[in-house]
XYZ file of C-alpha atoms in Angstrom:
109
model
C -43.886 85.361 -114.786
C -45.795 87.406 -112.672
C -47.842 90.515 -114.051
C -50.115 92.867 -112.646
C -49.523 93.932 -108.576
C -48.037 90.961 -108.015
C -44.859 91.685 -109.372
C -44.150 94.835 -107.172
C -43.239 92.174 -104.172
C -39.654 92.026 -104.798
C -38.644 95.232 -106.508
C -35.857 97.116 -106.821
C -36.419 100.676 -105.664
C -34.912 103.497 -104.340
C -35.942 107.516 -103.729
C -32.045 109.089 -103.741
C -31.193 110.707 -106.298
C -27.164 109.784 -107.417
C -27.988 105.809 -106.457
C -27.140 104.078 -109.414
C -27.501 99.931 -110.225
C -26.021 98.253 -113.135
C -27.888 95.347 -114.964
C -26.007 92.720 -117.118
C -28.567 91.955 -119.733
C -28.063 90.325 -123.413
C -30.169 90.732 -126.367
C -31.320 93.624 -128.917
C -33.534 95.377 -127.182
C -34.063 96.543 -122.981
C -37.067 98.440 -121.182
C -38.284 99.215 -117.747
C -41.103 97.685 -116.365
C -42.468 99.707 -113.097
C -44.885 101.033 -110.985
C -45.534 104.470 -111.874
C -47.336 106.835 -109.460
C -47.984 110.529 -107.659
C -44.153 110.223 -105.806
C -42.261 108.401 -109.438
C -39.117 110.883 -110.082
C -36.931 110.764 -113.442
C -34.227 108.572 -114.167
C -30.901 108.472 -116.110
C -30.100 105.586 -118.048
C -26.892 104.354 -120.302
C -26.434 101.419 -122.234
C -22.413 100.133 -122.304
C -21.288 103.313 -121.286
C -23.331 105.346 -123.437
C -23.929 109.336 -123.000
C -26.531 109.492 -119.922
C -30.489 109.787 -121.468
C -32.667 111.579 -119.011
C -36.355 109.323 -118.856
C -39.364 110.918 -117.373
C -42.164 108.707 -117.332
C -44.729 110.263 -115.146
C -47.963 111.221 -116.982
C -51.453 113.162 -116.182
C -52.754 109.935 -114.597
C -49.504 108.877 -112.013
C -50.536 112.196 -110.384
C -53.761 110.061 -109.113
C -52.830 106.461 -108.588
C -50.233 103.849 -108.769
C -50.406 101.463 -111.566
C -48.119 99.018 -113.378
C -46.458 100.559 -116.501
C -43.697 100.006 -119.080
C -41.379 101.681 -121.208
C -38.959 100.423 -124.000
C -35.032 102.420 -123.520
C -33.727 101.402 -127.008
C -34.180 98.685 -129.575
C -31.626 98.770 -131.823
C -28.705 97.313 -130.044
C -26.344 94.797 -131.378
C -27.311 91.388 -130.620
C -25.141 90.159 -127.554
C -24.546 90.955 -123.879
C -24.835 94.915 -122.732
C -24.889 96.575 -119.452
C -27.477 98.901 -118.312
C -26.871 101.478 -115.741
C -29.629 102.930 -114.253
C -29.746 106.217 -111.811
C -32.244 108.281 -109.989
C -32.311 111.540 -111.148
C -32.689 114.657 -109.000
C -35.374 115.769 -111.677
C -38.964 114.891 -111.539
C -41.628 116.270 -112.842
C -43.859 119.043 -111.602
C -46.856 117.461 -110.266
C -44.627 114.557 -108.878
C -44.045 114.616 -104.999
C -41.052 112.339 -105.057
C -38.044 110.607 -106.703
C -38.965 106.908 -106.195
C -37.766 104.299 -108.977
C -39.679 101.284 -107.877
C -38.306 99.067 -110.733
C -40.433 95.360 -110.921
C -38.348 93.720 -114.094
C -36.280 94.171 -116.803
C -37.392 93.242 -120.300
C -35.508 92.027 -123.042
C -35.094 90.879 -126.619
């Protein structure tokens, strides 16, 4: 119940590219929510074994500062449990100067 900078105490991060976790989650709906910043790298994510989706969420201002952001993966799940695998990509984007994930919750519906 946390929200702003606080939330980044405890997170779940990692910079290699190939490290994967896998969330148990149930519910309709699943997003990300993160700190986003200059050295924030893509990720891959799949829902119960699902095809891979690439996710780049870096933007003109991450180039400049870290800040708490969010981002919805899919909302139109069956209601129940899922599983969420998450990996860090070897992609970033251009301006980025990393490939941290620093991951501060998962949100559900």
């Amino acid at each position: 119940n946390r929200g702003g900078w606080e939330c980044f105490d405890g997170v779940l991060e990692s910079n290699q590219p190939g490290s994967e976790v896998e969330l148990p989650f149930t519910g309709r709906a699943v997003g990300l929510y993160f700190r986003l910043g200059p050295e924030t790298g893509d990720l891959d994510w799949s829902v119960d074994d699902s095809p891979w989706q690439a996710l780049r969420v870096f933007d003109e201002y991450a180039a400049k500062f870290w800040r708490p952001n969010y981002r919805v993966l899919t909302e139109s799940l069956a209601p129940g449990p899922h599983r969420l695998r998450l990996r860090v990509s070897a992609d970033r984007a251009p301006l980025a100067t990393g490939n941290w994930t620093k991951l501060a919750a998962l949100l559900t519906r």
